[in-house]
Coordinates of C-alpha atoms in Angstrom, one line a residue:
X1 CA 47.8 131.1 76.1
X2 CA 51.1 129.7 76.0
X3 CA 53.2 127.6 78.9
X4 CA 56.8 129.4 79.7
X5 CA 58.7 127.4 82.1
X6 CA 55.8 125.7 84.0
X7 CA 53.8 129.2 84.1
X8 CA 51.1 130.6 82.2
X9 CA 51.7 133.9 80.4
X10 CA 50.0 135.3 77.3
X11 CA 50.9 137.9 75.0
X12 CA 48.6 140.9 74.7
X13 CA 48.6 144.4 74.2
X14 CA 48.2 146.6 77.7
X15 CA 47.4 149.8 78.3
X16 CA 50.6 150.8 80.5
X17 CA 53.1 152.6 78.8
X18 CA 56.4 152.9 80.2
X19 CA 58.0 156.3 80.7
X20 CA 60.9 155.7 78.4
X21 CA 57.7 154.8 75.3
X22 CA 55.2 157.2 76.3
X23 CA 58.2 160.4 76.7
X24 CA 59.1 159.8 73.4
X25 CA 63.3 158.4 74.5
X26 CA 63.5 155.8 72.5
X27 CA 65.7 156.2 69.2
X28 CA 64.5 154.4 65.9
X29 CA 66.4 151.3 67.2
X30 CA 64.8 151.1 69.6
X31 CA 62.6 147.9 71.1
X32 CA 63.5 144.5 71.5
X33 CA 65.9 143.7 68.1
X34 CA 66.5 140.4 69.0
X35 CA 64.0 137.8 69.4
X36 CA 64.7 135.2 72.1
X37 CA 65.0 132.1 69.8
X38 CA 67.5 134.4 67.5
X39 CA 69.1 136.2 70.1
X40 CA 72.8 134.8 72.2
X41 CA 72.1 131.3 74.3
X42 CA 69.3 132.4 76.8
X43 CA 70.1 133.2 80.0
X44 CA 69.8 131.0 83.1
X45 CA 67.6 133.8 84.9
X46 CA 67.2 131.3 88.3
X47 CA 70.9 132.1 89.4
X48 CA 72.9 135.0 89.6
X49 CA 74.0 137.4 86.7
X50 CA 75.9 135.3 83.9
X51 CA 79.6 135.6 84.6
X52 CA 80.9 138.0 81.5
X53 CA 83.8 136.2 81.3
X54 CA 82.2 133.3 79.6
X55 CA 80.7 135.1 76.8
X56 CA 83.4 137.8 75.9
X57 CA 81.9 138.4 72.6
X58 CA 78.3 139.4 73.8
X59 CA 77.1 142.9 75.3
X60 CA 75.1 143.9 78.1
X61 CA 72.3 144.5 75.8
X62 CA 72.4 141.0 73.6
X63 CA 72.2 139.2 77.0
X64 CA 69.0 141.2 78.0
X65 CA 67.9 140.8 74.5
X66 CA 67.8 136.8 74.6
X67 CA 66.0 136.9 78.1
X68 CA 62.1 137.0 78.5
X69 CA 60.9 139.4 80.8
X70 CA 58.2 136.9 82.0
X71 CA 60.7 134.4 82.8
X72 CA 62.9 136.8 85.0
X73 CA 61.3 136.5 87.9
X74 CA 60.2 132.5 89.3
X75 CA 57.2 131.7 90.6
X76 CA 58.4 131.8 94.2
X77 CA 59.9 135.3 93.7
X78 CA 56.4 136.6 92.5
X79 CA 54.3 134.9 95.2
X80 CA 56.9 136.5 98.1
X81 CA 56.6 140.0 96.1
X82 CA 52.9 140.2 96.2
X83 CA 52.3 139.7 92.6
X84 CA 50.2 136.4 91.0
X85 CA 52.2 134.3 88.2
X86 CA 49.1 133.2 86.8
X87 CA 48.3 136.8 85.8
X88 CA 51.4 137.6 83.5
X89 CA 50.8 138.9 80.5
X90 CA 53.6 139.8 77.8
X91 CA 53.4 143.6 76.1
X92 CA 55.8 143.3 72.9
X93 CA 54.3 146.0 70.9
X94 CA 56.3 148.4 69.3
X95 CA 59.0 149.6 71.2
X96 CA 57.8 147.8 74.2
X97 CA 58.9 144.3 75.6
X98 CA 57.4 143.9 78.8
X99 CA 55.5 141.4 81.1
X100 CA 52.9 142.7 82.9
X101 CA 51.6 141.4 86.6
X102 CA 48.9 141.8 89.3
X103 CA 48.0 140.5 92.3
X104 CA 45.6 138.5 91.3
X105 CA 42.7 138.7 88.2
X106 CA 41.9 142.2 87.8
X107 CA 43.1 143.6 90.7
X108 CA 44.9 146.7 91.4
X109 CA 48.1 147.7 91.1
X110 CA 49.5 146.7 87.6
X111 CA 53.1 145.9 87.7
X112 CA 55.4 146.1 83.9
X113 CA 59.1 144.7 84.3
X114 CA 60.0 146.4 81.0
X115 CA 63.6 145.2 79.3
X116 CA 65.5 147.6 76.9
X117 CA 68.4 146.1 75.8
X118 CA 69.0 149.3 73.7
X119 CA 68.9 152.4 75.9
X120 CA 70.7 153.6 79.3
X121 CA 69.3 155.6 82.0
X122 CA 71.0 158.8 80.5
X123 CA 69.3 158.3 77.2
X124 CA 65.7 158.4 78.8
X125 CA 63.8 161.5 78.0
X126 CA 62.2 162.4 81.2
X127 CA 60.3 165.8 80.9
X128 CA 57.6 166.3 82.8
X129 CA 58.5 163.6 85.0
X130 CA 60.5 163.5 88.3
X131 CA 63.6 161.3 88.2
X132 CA 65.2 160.6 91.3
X133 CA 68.9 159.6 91.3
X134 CA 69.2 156.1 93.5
X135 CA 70.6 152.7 93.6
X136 CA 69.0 149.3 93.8
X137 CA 71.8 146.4 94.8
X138 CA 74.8 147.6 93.2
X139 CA 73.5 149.4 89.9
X140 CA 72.4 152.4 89.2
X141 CA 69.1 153.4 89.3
X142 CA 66.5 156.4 88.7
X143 CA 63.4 156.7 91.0
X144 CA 60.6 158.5 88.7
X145 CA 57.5 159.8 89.9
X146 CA 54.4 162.4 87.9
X147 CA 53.5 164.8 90.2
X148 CA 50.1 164.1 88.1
X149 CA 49.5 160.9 88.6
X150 CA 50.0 159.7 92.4
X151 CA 49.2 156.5 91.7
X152 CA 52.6 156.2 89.4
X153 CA 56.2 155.2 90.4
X154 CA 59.1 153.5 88.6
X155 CA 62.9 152.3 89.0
X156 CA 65.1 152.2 86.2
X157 CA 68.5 150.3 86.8
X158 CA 71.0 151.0 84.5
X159 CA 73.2 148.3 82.7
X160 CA 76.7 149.2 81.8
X161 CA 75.1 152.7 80.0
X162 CA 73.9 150.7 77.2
X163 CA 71.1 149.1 78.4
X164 CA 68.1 149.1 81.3
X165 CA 65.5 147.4 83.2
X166 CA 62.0 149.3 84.5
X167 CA 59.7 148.5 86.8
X168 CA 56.8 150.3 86.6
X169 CA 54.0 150.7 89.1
X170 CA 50.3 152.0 88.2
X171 CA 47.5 151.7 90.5
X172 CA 47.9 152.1 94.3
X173 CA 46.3 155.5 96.0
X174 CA 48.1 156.2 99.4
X175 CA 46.9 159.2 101.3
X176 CA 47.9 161.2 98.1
X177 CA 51.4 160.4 97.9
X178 CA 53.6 158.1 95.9
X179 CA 55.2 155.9 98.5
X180 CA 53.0 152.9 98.2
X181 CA 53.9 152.7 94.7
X182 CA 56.9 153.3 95.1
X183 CA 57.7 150.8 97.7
X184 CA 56.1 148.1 95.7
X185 CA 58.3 149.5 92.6
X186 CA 61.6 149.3 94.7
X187 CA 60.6 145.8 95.7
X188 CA 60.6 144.0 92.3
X189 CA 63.3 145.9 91.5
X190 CA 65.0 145.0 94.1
X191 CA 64.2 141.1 93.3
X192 CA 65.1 141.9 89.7
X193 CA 68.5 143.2 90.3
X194 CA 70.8 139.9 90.8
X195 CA 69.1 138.3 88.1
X196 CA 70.3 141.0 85.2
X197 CA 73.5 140.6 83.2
X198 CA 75.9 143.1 83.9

């Protein structure tokens, strides 16, 4: 287990599959091409989206290439969300570069903030799901639900077309009907969204 910015993450595979892996979107480019230590100067994730201004000569998706999805989110923001810090967990396999969350050790739901600095919304391949045109802050966003899986829900924001951020939800039963999930989906997003580059 490795320390990250005073909290505890390790990196392990998981189970969760995001619906931009498991539908098959991705192009062979796809994944996280730029590891953090090689990628532009990391991003100060505890303020506001960096100002593009300053770094003319970097895209959306090299900026959420160089951040850590486990670092997105502080402690604070985790504990007000609902979601233990202690439990992250980092999915980099394949085509995947997300942290995963709970609300505490081995406790449902699962929670994967998934970045893709390679893919916008419109480049998702989402048969057989339900996407959901919305917005979340002031960026796009797609609400997708499975009418298969009731205990599924999760918000893609869109960054400049090029790249995205998911959060993906697995895990809550509500009367037979997505909104828990959901609502727990649009709340990290939601926490996410001033964070990202744009």
């Amino acid at each position: 287990m490795t320390s990250v910015s005073g909290r505890r993450w390790a990196a392990m595979p998981t189970a969760l599959v995001l619906v931009g892996a498991i539908a098959g979107c991705t192009t062979a480019e796809a994944g996280r091409s730029l590891p953090v230590e090689e990628g532009p100067t990391a991003v100060d994730t505890s303020s506001a989206h960096p100002d593009a201004s300053d770094t003319p000569e970097d895209t959306v998706g090299e900026w959420l290439a160089a951040m850590h999805p486990c670092e997105v989110l502080s402690d604070e923001q985790l504990d007000g969300i609902g979601l233990d810090p202690a439990t992250a967990t980092l999915d980099d396999v394949g085509v995947i570069y997300a942290c995963n969350y709970r609300p505490g050790p081995g406790i449902r739901p699962s929670v994967a903030l998934n970045l893709n600095a390679h893919s916008g919304l419109d480049e998702l391949n989402l048969t057989n799901y339900e996407p959901e045109e919305t917005q979340v802050g002031s960026l796009r966003a797609l609400r997708i639900t499975d009418s298969l899986d009731i205990e599924f829900c999760q918000f893609a924001l869109d960054l400049n077309g090029e790249a995205n951020v998911s959060v993906m939800v697995r895990g809550i039963r509500d009367g037979g009907s997505t909104d828990e999930p959901c609502e727990m989906a649009e709340r990290v997003a939601t926490a996410v969204e001033p964070l990202l580059p744009r």
